[in-house]
CSV table of C-alpha atoms in Angstrom, one decimal:
chain,number,residue,atom,x,y,z
P,1,MET,CA,132.8,55.8,19.3
P,2,LYS,CA,136.1,57.8,19.1
P,3,LYS,CA,137.0,59.2,22.3
P,4,ILE,CA,136.8,63.2,22.5
P,5,VAL,CA,139.3,65.0,24.1
P,6,LEU,CA,136.8,67.0,26.2
P,7,LYS,CA,136.6,71.0,27.4
P,8,ILE,CA,134.0,73.1,29.3
P,9,VAL,CA,133.1,76.5,27.9
P,10,TYR,CA,131.0,78.4,30.0
P,11,SER,CA,130.1,82.2,29.5
P,12,VAL,CA,129.9,85.3,31.8
P,13,PHE,CA,128.8,84.7,34.9
P,14,PHE,CA,126.1,86.2,37.3
P,15,ILE,CA,125.4,85.7,41.0
P,16,SER,CA,122.0,86.2,42.5
P,17,PHE,CA,122.5,86.7,46.1
P,18,LEU,CA,119.7,86.0,49.1
P,19,SER,CA,119.1,89.0,51.2
P,20,CYS,CA,120.8,87.6,54.4
P,21,SER,CA,117.6,88.6,56.6
P,22,ALA,CA,115.9,86.3,53.9
P,23,GLN,CA,118.3,83.4,53.9
P,24,SER,CA,118.3,83.9,57.7
P,25,ASP,CA,114.4,83.6,58.1
P,26,ILE,CA,114.3,80.1,56.4
P,27,ILE,CA,116.7,78.6,58.8
P,28,SER,CA,115.9,80.3,61.8
P,29,THR,CA,112.5,79.4,61.4
P,30,ILE,CA,112.9,75.6,60.6
P,31,LYS,CA,115.7,75.3,63.6
P,32,LYS,CA,113.2,77.4,66.0
P,33,ASN,CA,110.8,74.5,65.4
P,34,GLY,CA,112.6,72.0,66.6
P,35,ASN,CA,112.2,68.6,65.3
P,36,ALA,CA,109.2,69.5,62.7
P,37,PRO,CA,109.6,68.3,59.4
P,38,PHE,CA,110.9,70.6,57.3
P,39,SER,CA,112.8,70.8,54.0
P,40,TYR,CA,115.6,72.6,52.5
P,41,ALA,CA,118.0,74.0,49.2
P,42,GLU,CA,120.9,75.2,49.8
P,43,LEU,CA,123.3,76.9,47.1
P,44,SER,CA,126.6,78.9,48.8
P,45,VAL,CA,129.5,80.7,46.7
P,46,LYS,CA,132.4,82.6,47.9
P,47,GLU,CA,132.7,86.3,47.5
P,48,GLY,CA,135.7,88.8,48.2
P,49,GLY,CA,138.6,86.5,47.1
P,50,LYS,CA,139.7,86.0,43.5
P,51,TRP,CA,140.5,83.2,41.0
P,52,GLU,CA,144.0,82.0,40.3
P,53,GLY,CA,143.6,79.3,37.4
P,54,ASN,CA,140.8,77.1,38.8
P,55,GLN,CA,141.4,77.8,42.6
P,56,TYR,CA,139.8,80.5,44.3
P,57,ILE,CA,141.5,82.1,46.9
P,58,GLY,CA,140.4,83.8,49.6
P,59,GLY,CA,136.9,84.8,50.1
P,60,ARG,CA,133.8,83.6,52.5
P,61,PHE,CA,130.9,81.9,51.6
P,62,ARG,CA,127.6,83.0,51.5
P,63,ASN,CA,124.3,81.8,50.3
P,64,VAL,CA,122.9,82.5,47.2
P,65,SER,CA,119.5,81.8,45.3
P,66,GLU,CA,121.0,81.5,41.5
P,67,VAL,CA,124.4,81.9,40.1
P,68,GLN,CA,126.1,80.9,36.6
P,69,ILE,CA,129.1,78.7,36.9
P,70,PRO,CA,132.0,80.8,35.9
P,71,ALA,CA,134.5,79.6,33.2
P,72,GLU,CA,137.0,78.6,36.2
P,73,HIS,CA,135.0,76.4,38.3
P,74,THR,CA,135.9,72.6,38.4
P,75,ASP,CA,136.0,70.0,41.1
P,76,HIS,CA,137.7,71.1,44.0
P,77,SER,CA,137.9,74.7,42.6
P,78,THR,CA,136.5,75.8,46.6
P,79,TYR,CA,134.5,78.2,45.1
P,80,ILE,CA,131.1,76.7,46.0
P,81,ARG,CA,130.9,75.4,49.7
P,82,TYR,CA,130.4,71.6,49.8
P,83,GLU,CA,131.2,71.4,45.7
P,84,GLY,CA,127.2,71.8,44.6
P,85,ILE,CA,123.8,72.1,45.6
P,86,GLY,CA,122.5,70.7,48.9
P,87,LEU,CA,118.9,69.4,49.4
P,88,GLU,CA,117.9,68.1,53.4
P,89,ASN,CA,114.9,67.2,55.7
P,90,ASN,CA,115.0,65.6,58.9
P,91,GLN,CA,116.3,62.5,57.6
P,92,VAL,CA,119.0,62.7,54.9
P,93,GLY,CA,121.0,64.9,53.0
P,94,TYR,CA,122.0,65.0,49.3
P,95,ARG,CA,124.4,67.2,47.2
P,96,LEU,CA,124.7,67.8,43.4
P,97,TYR,CA,128.3,68.3,42.1
P,98,LEU,CA,127.9,71.6,40.1
P,99,ASP,CA,130.6,70.3,37.6
P,100,TRP,CA,131.7,68.1,35.1
P,101,ARG,CA,131.0,65.0,37.5
P,102,ASN,CA,127.5,66.4,38.1
P,103,ALA,CA,127.5,63.5,40.6
P,104,THR,CA,124.7,62.9,43.3
P,105,ASP,CA,126.1,62.2,46.8
P,106,ILE,CA,124.9,61.4,50.5
P,107,PHE,CA,124.6,62.9,53.6
P,108,GLY,CA,124.3,60.2,56.2
P,109,LYS,CA,122.3,62.3,59.6
P,110,LYS,CA,122.2,60.9,63.1
P,111,VAL,CA,120.1,63.8,64.0
P,112,ASN,CA,116.9,64.6,62.6
P,113,THR,CA,117.4,68.7,62.7
P,114,LEU,CA,118.5,71.6,60.1
P,115,VAL,CA,122.8,70.5,59.5
P,116,LEU,CA,123.3,72.0,55.7
P,117,PRO,CA,124.1,75.7,56.6
P,118,GLU,CA,127.3,74.3,58.9
P,119,VAL,CA,128.4,71.8,56.3
P,120,GLY,CA,131.9,72.8,54.6
P,121,GLN,CA,132.4,76.1,56.3
P,122,ASP,CA,135.8,74.8,57.1
P,123,GLY,CA,136.4,73.1,54.1
P,124,PHE,CA,136.6,69.9,52.3
P,125,GLU,CA,138.1,67.0,54.6
P,126,SER,CA,135.6,67.8,57.4
P,127,TYR,CA,132.5,66.4,56.3
P,128,HIS,CA,134.2,63.1,55.3
P,129,HIS,CA,135.1,62.2,58.5
P,130,ASP,CA,132.3,61.1,61.4
P,131,ALA,CA,130.9,63.8,63.6
P,132,ALA,CA,127.8,64.6,66.0
P,133,TRP,CA,125.5,64.9,63.1
P,134,GLY,CA,126.9,62.4,60.9
P,135,GLN,CA,128.7,62.5,57.9
P,136,ASP,CA,129.3,62.3,53.8
P,137,ILE,CA,128.9,58.7,53.4
P,138,LEU,CA,128.8,57.7,49.8
P,139,LYS,CA,131.8,57.6,47.5
P,140,SER,CA,131.0,58.2,44.2
P,141,GLY,CA,134.2,58.4,42.6
P,142,ARG,CA,133.9,58.8,38.9
P,143,THR,CA,130.5,57.9,38.5
P,144,ILE,CA,126.9,59.9,39.0
P,145,GLY,CA,126.9,58.9,42.7
P,146,ILE,CA,123.0,57.8,43.6
P,147,GLY,CA,120.1,59.4,41.2
P,148,SER,CA,122.1,61.8,39.0
P,149,TYR,CA,122.0,61.7,35.3
P,150,GLY,CA,124.3,61.4,32.2
P,151,ARG,CA,124.3,59.9,28.8
P,152,TYR,CA,125.0,56.3,28.4
P,153,ASP,CA,127.9,55.9,25.9
P,154,GLU,CA,127.6,52.3,24.4
P,155,GLN,CA,130.6,51.7,22.7
P,156,ASN,CA,132.9,52.9,25.4
P,157,ASP,CA,130.6,51.0,28.6
P,158,TYR,CA,130.4,54.2,30.7
P,159,ILE,CA,128.0,57.0,31.4
P,160,GLU,CA,129.4,60.2,30.1
P,161,THR,CA,128.6,63.5,32.5
P,162,PHE,CA,128.9,67.0,31.4
P,163,LYS,CA,132.3,67.7,30.5
P,164,ILE,CA,131.3,69.7,27.4
P,165,VAL,CA,128.6,73.1,28.3
P,166,LYS,CA,128.3,75.9,26.9
P,167,SER,CA,126.4,77.5,30.4
P,168,THR,CA,125.1,76.0,33.6
P,169,THR,CA,122.9,77.9,35.6
P,170,ALA,CA,121.5,76.4,39.1
P,171,LYS,CA,119.2,78.0,41.3
P,172,VAL,CA,117.2,76.4,44.9
P,173,ILE,CA,113.9,77.5,45.8
P,174,ASN,CA,112.1,76.5,49.5
P,175,GLU,CA,109.0,76.5,49.6
P,176,LYS,CA,106.3,75.4,52.2
P,177,ASN,CA,106.5,71.6,52.0
P,178,SER,CA,109.1,71.0,49.5
P,179,SER,CA,112.2,72.8,48.6
P,180,TYR,CA,113.9,72.2,45.0
P,181,ALA,CA,117.2,72.9,42.5
P,182,ALA,CA,116.7,73.6,39.4
P,183,ILE,CA,119.5,73.2,36.9
P,184,ASN,CA,119.7,74.6,33.4
P,185,TYR,CA,122.6,72.8,30.9
P,186,LYS,CA,122.8,75.1,27.7
P,187,GLY,CA,124.8,73.5,25.1
P,188,TRP,CA,125.5,70.2,26.2
P,189,LYS,CA,127.5,68.1,24.1
P,190,THR,CA,128.5,63.8,24.3
P,191,TRP,CA,128.4,63.0,21.0
P,192,GLY,CA,127.1,64.8,17.9
P,193,ASP,CA,124.5,67.4,18.2
P,194,ALA,CA,124.3,69.5,21.7
P,195,VAL,CA,121.2,69.8,23.1
P,196,ASP,CA,120.0,71.7,26.4
P,197,LEU,CA,118.7,70.2,29.2
P,198,GLN,CA,117.2,71.3,32.3
P,199,SER,CA,116.9,69.4,35.3
P,200,LYS,CA,114.6,69.9,38.9
P,201,LEU,CA,115.5,67.9,41.9
P,202,THR,CA,112.6,68.3,44.8
P,203,ILE,CA,112.9,66.7,48.2
P,204,PHE,CA,109.7,66.9,50.3
P,205,ASN,CA,109.3,67.4,54.4
P,206,ARG,CA,109.0,63.8,54.7
P,207,ASP,CA,110.3,60.5,53.4
P,208,ARG,CA,114.2,60.0,52.3
P,209,PHE,CA,113.4,60.4,48.5
P,210,VAL,CA,114.0,63.1,45.6
P,211,LYS,CA,112.1,63.2,42.8
P,212,VAL,CA,113.9,63.8,39.7
P,213,ASP,CA,112.3,65.9,36.5
P,214,LEU,CA,114.4,66.0,33.3
P,215,SER,CA,113.6,67.7,30.1
P,216,VAL,CA,115.5,68.1,26.6
P,217,SER,CA,115.5,70.4,24.1
P,218,ASP,CA,115.6,67.6,21.6
P,219,PRO,CA,114.9,63.9,22.0
P,220,ILE,CA,118.3,61.9,22.6
P,221,SER,CA,118.6,58.4,23.1
P,222,GLY,CA,121.3,57.3,25.8
P,223,LEU,CA,119.6,59.6,28.6
P,224,ALA,CA,120.6,57.8,32.0
P,225,THR,CA,120.0,57.4,35.5
P,226,GLY,CA,121.6,54.8,38.3
P,227,ILE,CA,123.3,53.5,41.0
P,228,VAL,CA,127.5,53.7,42.2
P,229,ALA,CA,128.7,49.7,42.0
P,230,PHE,CA,130.3,48.2,44.9
P,231,ASN,CA,131.8,44.8,44.6
P,232,ASN,CA,130.0,42.0,46.4
P,233,ILE,CA,127.0,44.4,46.6
P,234,PRO,CA,124.2,42.4,44.7
P,235,VAL,CA,121.6,44.6,43.1
P,236,ARG,CA,117.9,44.1,42.8
P,237,LEU,CA,115.6,44.8,39.6
P,238,VAL,CA,112.1,44.5,40.7
P,239,VAL,CA,109.1,45.8,38.6
P,240,GLY,CA,106.0,46.6,40.1
P,241,LYS,CA,102.7,44.4,40.3
P,242,ASN,CA,100.8,46.7,37.5
P,243,ASN,CA,103.9,47.1,35.2
P,244,LYS,CA,103.8,50.8,35.7
P,245,TRP,CA,106.7,51.3,37.6
P,246,ALA,CA,110.1,49.7,38.9
P,247,TYR,CA,113.4,49.6,40.8
P,248,ILE,CA,117.0,49.1,41.1
P,249,ALA,CA,118.5,48.7,44.4
P,250,THR,CA,121.1,48.0,46.6
P,251,TYR,CA,121.7,47.2,50.2
P,252,GLY,CA,124.9,46.7,52.5
P,253,MET,CA,128.6,48.0,53.8
P,254,GLN,CA,128.7,50.2,51.1
P,255,THR,CA,129.6,53.7,53.1
P,256,LEU,CA,132.7,55.8,53.7
P,257,ALA,CA,131.9,55.6,57.6
P,258,GLN,CA,134.7,54.0,60.0
P,259,LYS,CA,132.9,51.2,60.9
P,260,GLU,CA,130.7,48.5,60.0
P,261,ASP,CA,127.4,49.9,58.7
P,262,ASN,CA,124.6,49.5,56.0
P,263,LEU,CA,123.6,51.6,53.2
P,264,GLY,CA,120.5,51.6,50.8
P,265,MET,CA,120.4,53.1,47.7
P,266,VAL,CA,117.3,52.9,45.1
P,267,VAL,CA,116.4,54.5,42.1
P,268,PHE,CA,112.3,54.2,40.8
P,269,TYR,CA,111.7,54.6,37.3
P,270,PRO,CA,108.8,54.6,34.9
P,271,VAL,CA,108.8,51.3,32.8
P,272,ASP,CA,107.2,53.1,29.6
P,273,SER,CA,110.0,55.3,29.5
P,274,PHE,CA,113.2,52.5,30.4
P,275,GLU,CA,115.4,51.1,27.7
P,276,LYS,CA,117.2,48.7,29.5
P,277,TYR,CA,119.7,48.4,32.5
P,278,VAL,CA,123.2,48.2,32.2
P,279,LYS,CA,126.6,47.3,34.9
P,280,THR,CA,129.2,49.2,33.6
P,281,LYS,CA,132.4,49.1,35.5
P,282,SER,CA,131.1,51.2,38.3
P,283,THR,CA,127.3,51.8,37.6
P,284,HIS,CA,124.3,50.2,38.0
P,285,ALA,CA,122.4,52.4,35.0
P,286,ILE,CA,118.9,52.9,34.3
P,287,VAL,CA,119.2,53.8,30.0
P,288,PHE,CA,115.7,55.2,28.9
P,289,LYS,CA,114.5,55.3,25.5
P,290,LYS,CA,114.5,58.4,23.3
P,291,VAL,CA,112.6,60.9,25.3
P,292,LYS,CA,112.6,64.2,25.8
P,293,GLU,CA,111.2,64.3,29.5
P,294,VAL,CA,110.9,61.4,32.4
P,295,SER,CA,110.8,62.0,36.0
P,296,TYR,CA,111.7,59.1,38.4
P,297,TYR,CA,113.1,58.8,42.0
P,298,PHE,CA,116.0,58.1,44.0
P,299,LEU,CA,116.4,57.5,47.7
P,300,GLY,CA,119.6,56.6,50.2
P,301,ALA,CA,118.9,54.9,53.9
P,302,TRP,CA,121.1,54.9,56.1
P,303,SER,CA,121.6,52.4,59.3
P,304,GLN,CA,123.3,55.4,61.4
P,305,GLU,CA,120.0,57.5,60.8
P,306,PHE,CA,118.2,59.0,63.4
P,307,GLY,CA,114.9,56.8,64.0
P,308,GLY,CA,115.7,55.0,60.7
P,309,ILE,CA,116.1,51.9,58.5
P,310,HIS,CA,118.3,49.2,60.3
P,311,SER,CA,118.0,46.0,58.2
P,312,GLU,CA,117.6,44.9,54.4
P,313,SER,CA,114.4,43.0,54.9
P,314,GLU,CA,113.3,46.6,56.9
P,315,PHE,CA,114.5,48.6,53.7
P,316,TYR,CA,113.0,46.4,50.8
P,317,ASP,CA,110.0,46.3,52.1
P,318,ASP,CA,110.1,50.1,52.2
P,319,LEU,CA,110.7,50.2,49.1
P,320,ASN,CA,108.2,47.6,47.9
P,321,LYS,CA,105.5,49.5,49.7
P,322,LYS,CA,106.8,52.8,47.7
P,323,LEU,CA,106.6,50.8,44.5
P,324,ASP,CA,103.1,49.5,45.2
P,325,GLN,CA,102.2,53.2,45.7
P,326,LEU,CA,103.6,54.7,42.4
P,327,ASP,CA,102.4,51.3,40.3
P,328,LYS,CA,98.9,52.5,41.6
P,329,ASP,CA,99.0,56.2,42.1
P,330,GLY,CA,101.9,57.5,39.9
P,331,LYS,CA,103.7,59.5,42.4
P,332,LEU,CA,105.3,59.5,45.8
């Protein structure tokens, strides 16, 4: 497959602001209930500044309900707080980069209260360092991180992300027992014809997992998800007893924390949509059959998490219970 020089093309962008009172109500309701179970989705962009090339200069962050990504935006543009959509509950936080990388990252939490509204307010670097609440613990690099999605390029042996897209629109919704991000990629081109892809990432007010629903305008081969691969960290591939669901998982010292701690990562996927497992240079990848729709789950479990999982055996015990549930009920 021929290597292509890639360029992002976007149309005119829009922003749908949450009213200050509506956003404050969501956050204050969670905070005033103390340690009660919650879910939260967040999207925050700057206003009041200006674009200089690919950098957004000045301005202040404001939470929004929906945004179409502007043409100038790329990685490290400082336009979107912590660079993407945030999903959080009592146990863990995640972010999906809203740029060409389209990777999912993990915010490890040492507390069981809401933290995302304060993350990234003072720039990029602070949340990469140990803090009372926790920190960004996953180095995604040039991979899809944990549980994100792209298209497997078999000839070049890597996961292609979202380098050519006509427009990307993202929105966040907070409901009673779950919160989700919905992203609409128009004109996503990898090789051959462009397609539209819609994704929905839902976090619940319980456990660590996120449910991912993908829908493509036309069936494509090579649609893939996976987990960033680290040297000397083995991967497990396990199929459920009823052969309906399976998972790939890793566990070990694979975090950015400045101490010897452990992180477990997993993707649960439906067997009937599975084509093959591939280990690229940087990713343990699950490649799906030529599909139009597919749903799967991912989660990360950090050993420093408040009241969390602290050993490899605990981690895999938890995964196997979830796999049994999926194999039986088809959902978590």
